[in-house]
């Protein structure tokens, strides 16, 4: 029946998403244990070579092994993603729950505050922080994290409002449940699936943002490799090695696609009512 | 022999391999009011949608539906559109979402006339105001300029009724038209429906879960359960001598007002199984007290000896 | 019941106004009066019905009796103690003594809790001591559900079964009164009869005071011995169910009675008879 | 109920006043935030200008000149006073920040607006098709395409286009907007073709998903079924009733994308070396020109808030249900 059909499609996207995400996570894990070449191992004798037996993806203008750069680069991507989404959810979710369960004024002020934070997109925040502290992984994480807070606040508020006005919360209040126990036993479990789906999608956006910031030189600084900066370096050598920008781009695209598909798949599985989006 | 207004033969609606409507057959004569009774999940609304050609795209509809002698199943969409809203119209259950929130109600009524080239824009607007008056709404010209959210549930259902009757239809299908309304508002709407259907000489197919509603408005009755018609006949006959155990159970469960609350109501055991999980043979077998191995075979809809109307049951309830 | 027939619930001059969003700068903010000076007295052990259409204020009254909403004016007493305007601490045993059953079984059970927890929640929230597991099993049996249903989630049950779970939950802390807001209107006719039988037996067996709010006069008549008719925020008529049904004194009650479809198909004649008296035309509220 | 208040001038102005009030308040708070954030950052401006081991008197003298030794509040009020009069003060290279911002906007605004226009032209038809053929092959294919489109970083797409189209085949310039600006309109337009395409494709992929879900919601709406029951084909029902209802959520998303793109486009400006506002901001950060950074940040947050305000008012104007209630 159509539900089974949809569940299968939901499964498909979820498995593809999980596979891609798994691949990136494995890359990051492996990079701690094994790297074909040192990230700073320069081999001036063969620079800008194409993919070969000992350099699977070839070498860059300084003779460094591209595969190693990509492999270790995955660490930064995941690290920034986890911390940024962590910041956004740890601030955004409680704020959203507060707005969704309190009176009109609290609700209104929180939403206006979110509008103001929204006026400072990640890139802008990163630029401001970089003006003071210079570009770094920390700048990228904080900028992306804070810029994503309004997203989590808004969806949590909407989900909390829906739960707070539900019959089962009315009944719970009738037998004395209120305050924190009400939030923990009734609100949180029922909004968890929406937040998980959002976290997965936010992770994808965070990867894109981190890559852009590194490309602009505001993110992770050398020598730590990151896909964004590899693209920036590749741009200056387009004439000699047109293949250079392909690999980091593919790595970014696959991991972003992975988290987005995981988000869609989770949405189908966790909360059937959200299925059609 | 005059051609029946609507002739449905072996109508089946399937989603994948689950049958929601299984081989429904009945016919309606012109000028007759028929009630289609059944609880949620019995396939009554889906039957109406299939007749109108508005079943969801994921459904496969088979069988035959002949309206005024012409076959509708498989007919090209263009031709069906000439019929829908003109000779064959429908009122759905939920007035709150049936109207386009961004368009004035007068305009939405006038549209019916324009789509069927029965009037130009100006003429259609004037007739829309007359139609608003016909459905007894206050200050028709001003109401025509209102948006749906400015009207109550009852008022919106009258607008939907005006749209359904604009093209002077031969058959009006009303799918639970008053379920979402208050009881006094429902009474006014039913009064209006009764008057208009008589004045415009329109046949009515009233779909409902409320036996007393059908008793108040219809002459013929079809009882549906598990996607099939289990009993069929004149309302008075079926109420007097319900032959199918399900109809009998439904009849007694609905007659709250006769019992004084001391003894328990006669109930039907268990609950309606989800689609696709009805038992083979007689669909009511798993909830019926008379069920035996004979019921493993699908009971045909026929008139048992000595009885006035049809029933699909191997062991019809005896009343003597 | 040893106690004298004191009123379990007493409401004096209850008014509840809701502030509507401000429409324009010049005119003062409008307000919607949901309850207008309502006084009500529900004796202990009574089966009290409140009938009214949407917008009549019946659900607002139910919430005020549950102290889940505060009246703008007037006082509400439960067993002699004032509960309107009371802080959670001053409610005494109200939260244990009065439980609620709501209309839509699909939304009145927490979808993320197993049936065992749903039924045990009132006991845990109110800190009722005793064998929780034993009590839940006893309740499941009382409402006609298998012990196996204890470990399942609400979405695995039909509408009727879910309403049985909601009733079991309401009985968990041995309440003195049940407030039921449209307990059967979301159910199919055949399942409705099962739940009405269940409610009737449980109210009798546990000696409960029942306050039933509904738009369906025939359901009220079947279960309740008192009936109060509400219209536009006021109680227009109140008294023993038989009397209110057989010879109503108020026009609105007559129109409400006339509007109920009956199996004998006499609806249209009765409505035309009543409509004939007061040709009021379209009256319904937005 | 009293007869419904006609959508009178009174009730609309009240609503507009309220939204305007919120917009201005947010603008003030955003400006304070921008100013304070940048002033409090370490690396006092005079220090960076004169280098680490500058002698103290010169430092004190420069701070006096720059006014960075005054209390923060007066610095802010003077700055905002100037901004309101259109005077953003002077950048480190003594150029008027205001006029520089205006010149840079003449690149960023056309880039962003035409990018979003292209995105809409792509997303609306494809999103509608994806909804119409939902659960069938074309629908799935379009959904996958939009997922892939979202996953490809815009600036990577930019670099790849530059590598192949601009460098290898030399069909189109790799950006570099003419120094004379729009005076040489032909070469200015040519230089924007590739960047606008990249922006349009990237934002179009995102917008397509919102169009699809908006159209899907309308397809399943009761009033579309009513329209078909009145005798309209699905196409007519969608044209006359569906699309306007679907437009409401899409307009909101369009506004949000436009707002974030103002600064988001800095990446494209970097790839195609376009003299946009974003790159000016990056340069400002590069040489610690705090006044210039403050000015640009204010302009960007101001524009974002303004777009949100316009979208909110537009949202209410389309939907009569919201028109009257404040």
Coordinates of N, CA, C and O in Angstrom, one line a residue, chain B residues 82-193:
Chain B
X82 N -16.9 18.3 -18.4 CA -18.1 18.9 -18.9 C -19.3 18.5 -18.0 O -20.2 19.2 -17.7
X83 N -19.2 17.2 -17.4 CA -20.2 16.7 -16.6 C -20.1 17.2 -15.1 O -21.1 17.7 -14.5
X84 N -18.9 17.2 -14.6 CA -18.7 17.5 -13.2 C -19.0 19.0 -13.0 O -18.6 19.9 -13.7
X85 N -19.8 19.2 -11.9 CA -20.1 20.6 -11.5 C -21.3 21.1 -12.4 O -21.8 22.2 -12.1
X86 N -21.7 20.3 -13.3 CA -22.8 20.7 -14.2 C -24.0 19.8 -14.0 O -25.0 20.1 -13.4
X87 N -23.8 18.6 -14.6 CA -25.0 17.6 -14.4 C -24.8 16.8 -13.1 O -25.7 16.3 -12.5
X88 N -23.5 16.6 -12.8 CA -23.2 15.7 -11.6 C -22.3 16.5 -10.6 O -21.2 16.9 -11.0
X89 N -22.9 16.8 -9.5 CA -22.1 17.7 -8.6 C -22.0 17.1 -7.2 O -22.7 16.1 -6.9
X90 N -21.1 17.7 -6.3 CA -20.8 17.1 -5.0 C -20.6 18.2 -4.0 O -20.2 19.3 -4.3
X91 N -21.0 17.9 -2.7 CA -20.7 18.7 -1.6 C -19.9 17.8 -0.6 O -20.3 16.7 -0.3
X92 N -18.7 18.3 -0.2 CA -17.9 17.5 0.7 C -18.1 17.9 2.1 O -18.9 18.8 2.5
X93 N -17.4 17.2 3.0 CA -17.7 17.3 4.5 C -17.2 18.6 5.1 O -17.9 19.2 5.9
X94 N -15.9 19.0 4.8 CA -15.3 20.0 5.6 C -15.5 21.4 5.0 O -14.7 21.8 4.1
X95 N -16.4 22.2 5.5 CA -16.7 23.5 5.0 C -15.5 24.4 5.2 O -15.2 25.3 4.4
X96 N -14.7 24.2 6.3 CA -13.6 25.1 6.6 C -12.5 25.2 5.6 O -11.9 26.2 5.4
X97 N -12.3 24.0 4.8 CA -11.2 24.1 3.9 C -11.7 23.9 2.4 O -10.9 23.8 1.5
X98 N -13.0 23.9 2.2 CA -13.5 23.6 0.9 C -13.4 24.8 0.0 O -13.5 24.6 -1.2
X99 N -13.3 26.0 0.5 CA -13.3 27.2 -0.3 C -11.9 27.8 -0.4 O -11.1 27.7 0.6
X100 N -11.5 28.4 -1.5 CA -10.2 29.0 -1.7 C -10.1 30.2 -0.8 O -10.9 31.2 -1.0
X101 N -9.2 30.2 0.2 CA -9.2 31.3 1.2 C -8.8 32.7 0.6 O -9.0 33.7 1.2
X102 N -8.3 32.7 -0.6 CA -7.8 33.9 -1.2 C -8.8 34.5 -2.2 O -8.4 35.6 -2.8
X103 N -9.9 33.9 -2.3 CA -10.9 34.4 -3.3 C -12.2 34.7 -2.7 O -12.7 33.9 -1.9
X104 N -12.9 35.8 -3.1 CA -14.2 36.1 -2.6 C -15.2 35.0 -2.9 O -15.1 34.4 -4.0
X105 N -16.2 34.8 -2.0 CA -17.1 33.6 -2.2 C -18.0 33.8 -3.4 O -18.2 32.9 -4.2
X106 N -18.4 35.1 -3.7 CA -19.2 35.3 -4.9 C -18.5 34.8 -6.1 O -19.1 34.2 -7.0
X107 N -17.2 35.2 -6.2 CA -16.4 34.8 -7.4 C -16.4 33.3 -7.5 O -16.5 32.8 -8.6
X108 N -16.2 32.6 -6.4 CA -16.1 31.2 -6.5 C -17.4 30.5 -7.0 O -17.3 29.4 -7.6
X109 N -18.5 31.1 -6.7 CA -19.8 30.6 -7.2 C -19.9 30.9 -8.7 O -20.2 30.0 -9.5
X110 N -19.6 32.1 -9.0 CA -19.7 32.6 -10.4 C -18.9 31.7 -11.3 O -19.3 31.3 -12.5
X111 N -17.8 31.2 -10.8 CA -16.9 30.4 -11.6 C -17.5 29.2 -12.3 O -17.2 28.8 -13.4
X112 N -18.5 28.6 -11.5 CA -19.1 27.3 -12.0 C -19.8 27.7 -13.3 O -19.6 26.9 -14.3
X113 N -20.5 28.8 -13.3 CA -21.2 29.1 -14.6 C -20.3 29.5 -15.7 O -20.5 29.1 -16.8
X114 N -19.1 30.1 -15.3 CA -18.2 30.5 -16.4 C -17.5 29.3 -17.0 O -17.4 29.1 -18.2
X115 N -17.1 28.3 -16.1 CA -16.4 27.1 -16.6 C -17.3 26.4 -17.5 O -16.8 25.8 -18.5
X116 N -18.6 26.3 -17.3 CA -19.4 25.6 -18.2 C -20.1 26.5 -19.2 O -21.2 26.1 -19.8
X117 N -19.5 27.6 -19.5 CA -20.0 28.6 -20.5 C -21.5 28.8 -20.4 O -22.2 28.9 -21.4
X118 N -22.0 28.9 -19.2 CA -23.4 29.2 -19.0 C -23.7 30.7 -18.9 O -24.8 31.1 -18.9
X119 N -22.6 31.4 -18.6 CA -22.8 32.9 -18.5 C -21.4 33.6 -18.6 O -20.4 33.0 -18.3
X120 N -21.5 34.8 -19.1 CA -20.3 35.6 -19.1 C -20.0 36.1 -17.7 O -20.7 35.8 -16.8
X121 N -18.9 36.8 -17.6 CA -18.4 37.2 -16.2 C -19.5 38.1 -15.5 O -19.8 37.7 -14.4
X122 N -20.0 39.1 -16.1 CA -21.0 39.9 -15.5 C -22.2 39.2 -15.1 O -22.7 39.2 -13.9
X123 N -22.8 38.4 -16.1 CA -24.0 37.6 -15.9 C -23.8 36.6 -14.7 O -24.6 36.5 -13.8
X124 N -22.6 36.0 -14.7 CA -22.3 35.0 -13.7 C -22.3 35.6 -12.3 O -22.8 35.1 -11.4
X125 N -21.7 36.8 -12.3 CA -21.7 37.5 -11.0 C -23.1 37.8 -10.4 O -23.4 37.5 -9.3
X126 N -24.0 38.2 -11.3 CA -25.4 38.5 -10.9 C -26.0 37.2 -10.4 O -26.6 37.2 -9.3
X127 N -25.8 36.1 -11.2 CA -26.6 34.9 -10.8 C -26.0 34.3 -9.6 O -26.7 33.7 -8.8
X128 N -24.7 34.6 -9.3 CA -24.1 34.1 -8.0 C -24.8 34.8 -6.8 O -25.1 34.1 -5.9
X129 N -25.1 36.1 -7.0 CA -25.8 36.7 -5.9 C -27.2 36.1 -5.7 O -27.7 35.9 -4.6
X130 N -27.9 35.8 -6.8 CA -29.2 35.1 -6.7 C -29.1 33.8 -6.0 O -29.8 33.4 -5.1
X131 N -28.0 33.1 -6.3 CA -27.8 31.7 -5.7 C -27.5 31.9 -4.2 O -28.0 31.1 -3.4
X132 N -26.8 33.0 -3.8 CA -26.5 33.2 -2.4 C -27.8 33.4 -1.7 O -28.1 33.0 -0.5
X133 N -28.7 34.1 -2.4 CA -30.1 34.4 -1.8 C -30.8 33.1 -1.7 O -31.5 32.8 -0.7
X134 N -30.7 32.2 -2.7 CA -31.4 30.9 -2.8 C -31.0 30.1 -1.6 O -31.8 29.4 -1.0
X135 N -29.7 30.2 -1.1 CA -29.3 29.3 0.0 C -29.5 30.1 1.3 O -29.0 29.7 2.4
X136 N -30.4 31.1 1.2 CA -30.8 31.9 2.4 C -29.7 32.5 3.3 O -29.7 32.3 4.5
X137 N -28.7 33.1 2.6 CA -27.7 33.8 3.4 C -28.1 35.3 3.4 O -28.7 35.8 2.5
X138 N -27.8 36.0 4.6 CA -28.3 37.4 4.7 C -27.5 38.3 3.7 O -26.4 38.0 3.4
X139 N -28.2 39.4 3.2 CA -27.6 40.4 2.5 C -26.7 39.9 1.4 O -25.4 40.1 1.4
X140 N -27.3 39.2 0.4 CA -26.5 38.4 -0.6 C -25.4 39.3 -1.3 O -24.3 38.8 -1.5
X141 N -25.7 40.5 -1.8 CA -24.7 41.2 -2.6 C -23.5 41.5 -1.7 O -22.4 41.5 -2.1
X142 N -23.7 41.8 -0.4 CA -22.5 42.1 0.5 C -21.8 40.8 0.8 O -20.6 40.7 0.8
X143 N -22.6 39.7 1.0 CA -21.9 38.4 1.3 C -21.0 38.0 0.2 O -19.9 37.4 0.4
X144 N -21.4 38.3 -1.1 CA -20.7 37.8 -2.2 C -19.2 38.4 -2.2 O -18.3 37.8 -2.7
X145 N -19.1 39.6 -1.5 CA -17.7 40.2 -1.5 C -16.9 39.8 -0.3 O -15.8 40.2 -0.1
X146 N -17.5 38.8 0.5 CA -16.7 38.4 1.7 C -15.7 37.3 1.3 O -15.9 36.6 0.3
X147 N -14.7 37.1 2.1 CA -13.8 36.0 2.0 C -14.2 34.8 2.9 O -14.9 35.1 3.9
X148 N -13.9 33.6 2.5 CA -14.4 32.5 3.3 C -14.1 32.6 4.8 O -15.0 32.3 5.6
X149 N -13.0 33.2 5.2 CA -12.7 33.2 6.7 C -13.6 34.1 7.4 O -13.7 34.1 8.6
X150 N -14.4 35.0 6.7 CA -15.3 35.9 7.3 C -16.7 35.2 7.5 O -17.6 35.9 7.9
X151 N -16.8 34.0 7.1 CA -18.1 33.3 7.3 C -18.0 32.1 8.3 O -16.9 31.6 8.4
X152 N -19.1 31.8 8.9 CA -19.1 30.6 9.8 C -19.1 29.3 9.0 O -19.4 29.3 7.8
X153 N -19.0 28.2 9.7 CA -19.0 26.9 9.1 C -20.3 26.7 8.3 O -20.3 26.3 7.1
X154 N -21.4 27.0 8.9 CA -22.7 26.8 8.3 C -22.9 27.6 7.1 O -23.3 27.2 6.0
X155 N -22.4 28.9 7.2 CA -22.5 29.8 6.0 C -21.7 29.3 4.9 O -22.1 29.3 3.7
X156 N -20.5 28.8 5.2 CA -19.6 28.3 4.1 C -20.2 27.1 3.4 O -20.2 27.0 2.2
X157 N -20.9 26.2 4.2 CA -21.5 25.0 3.6 C -22.6 25.5 2.7 O -22.8 24.8 1.6
X158 N -23.3 26.6 3.0 CA -24.3 27.1 2.1 C -23.7 27.6 0.8 O -24.3 27.3 -0.3
X159 N -22.5 28.2 0.9 CA -21.9 28.7 -0.3 C -21.5 27.5 -1.2 O -21.7 27.4 -2.4
X160 N -21.0 26.4 -0.6 CA -20.6 25.2 -1.3 C -21.9 24.6 -2.0 O -21.8 24.2 -3.1
X161 N -23.0 24.6 -1.2 CA -24.2 24.1 -1.8 C -24.7 25.0 -3.0 O -25.1 24.4 -4.0
X162 N -24.5 26.3 -2.9 CA -24.9 27.2 -4.0 C -24.0 26.8 -5.2 O -24.6 26.7 -6.3
X163 N -22.8 26.5 -5.0 CA -21.9 26.2 -6.1 C -22.4 24.8 -6.8 O -22.4 24.7 -8.0
X164 N -22.8 23.9 -5.9 CA -23.1 22.6 -6.4 C -24.5 22.6 -7.2 O -24.7 21.8 -8.1
X165 N -25.3 23.6 -6.8 CA -26.6 23.7 -7.5 C -26.7 24.7 -8.6 O -27.7 24.9 -9.3
X166 N -25.5 25.4 -8.8 CA -25.5 26.5 -9.8 C -25.9 26.0 -11.2 O -26.6 26.6 -11.9
X167 N -25.3 24.8 -11.5 CA -25.5 24.3 -12.9 C -26.8 23.5 -13.0 O -27.0 22.8 -14.0
X168 N -27.7 23.6 -12.1 CA -29.0 22.8 -12.1 C -28.7 21.3 -12.4 O -29.1 20.8 -13.5
X169 N -28.0 20.6 -11.5 CA -27.5 19.3 -11.7 C -28.6 18.2 -11.7 O -29.7 18.5 -11.2
X170 N -28.4 17.1 -12.4 CA -29.3 16.0 -12.4 C -29.1 15.2 -11.1 O -30.1 14.7 -10.5
X171 N -27.8 15.0 -10.6 CA -27.5 14.3 -9.4 C -26.6 15.1 -8.5 O -25.5 15.5 -9.0
X172 N -27.0 15.2 -7.3 CA -26.1 15.9 -6.3 C -25.7 14.8 -5.3 O -26.5 14.1 -4.7
X173 N -24.3 14.7 -5.2 CA -23.8 13.7 -4.2 C -23.4 14.6 -3.0 O -22.6 15.5 -3.1
X174 N -23.9 14.2 -1.8 CA -23.5 15.0 -0.6 C -22.8 14.0 0.4 O -23.4 13.1 0.9
X175 N -21.5 14.2 0.5 CA -20.6 13.3 1.3 C -20.5 13.9 2.7 O -19.7 14.9 3.0
X176 N -21.3 13.4 3.7 CA -21.3 13.9 5.1 C -21.4 15.4 5.2 O -20.5 16.1 5.8
X177 N -22.4 16.0 4.5 CA -22.4 17.5 4.3 C -22.5 18.2 5.7 O -22.1 19.4 5.8
X178 N -23.0 17.6 6.7 CA -23.3 18.4 8.0 C -22.5 17.8 9.2 O -22.7 18.3 10.3
X179 N -21.6 16.9 8.9 CA -20.9 16.2 10.1 C -20.1 17.2 10.9 O -20.1 17.1 12.1
X180 N -19.5 18.3 10.2 CA -18.6 19.2 10.9 C -19.4 20.3 11.5 O -18.9 21.3 12.1
X181 N -20.8 20.3 11.4 CA -21.6 21.4 11.9 C -22.3 21.2 13.2 O -22.5 20.0 13.6
X182 N -22.7 22.2 13.9 CA -23.5 22.1 15.1 C -24.9 21.6 14.7 O -25.3 21.8 13.6
X183 N -25.6 21.0 15.8 CA -26.8 20.3 15.5 C -27.9 21.3 15.0 O -28.6 21.0 14.0
X184 N -28.0 22.5 15.5 CA -29.0 23.4 15.0 C -28.6 23.9 13.6 O -29.5 24.1 12.8
X185 N -27.4 24.2 13.4 CA -26.9 24.6 12.0 C -27.2 23.5 11.0 O -27.7 23.7 9.9
X186 N -26.9 22.3 11.5 CA -27.1 21.1 10.6 C -28.6 21.0 10.2 O -29.0 20.8 9.1
X187 N -29.5 21.3 11.2 CA -30.9 21.2 10.9 C -31.3 22.2 9.9 O -32.0 21.8 8.9
X188 N -30.8 23.4 10.0 CA -31.1 24.4 8.9 C -30.6 24.0 7.6 O -31.3 24.1 6.6
X189 N -29.4 23.5 7.5 CA -28.8 23.1 6.2 C -29.7 21.9 5.6 O -30.0 21.9 4.4
X190 N -30.1 21.0 6.5 CA -30.8 19.8 5.9 C -32.2 20.3 5.4 O -32.7 19.9 4.4
X191 N -32.8 21.3 6.1 CA -34.1 21.9 5.7 C -33.9 22.5 4.3 O -34.6 22.2 3.4
X192 N -32.8 23.2 4.2 CA -32.5 23.9 2.9 C -32.3 22.9 1.8 O -32.8 23.0 0.7
X193 N -31.5 21.8 2.1 CA -31.2 20.8 1.1 C -32.5 20.1 0.7 O -32.7 20.0 -0.5

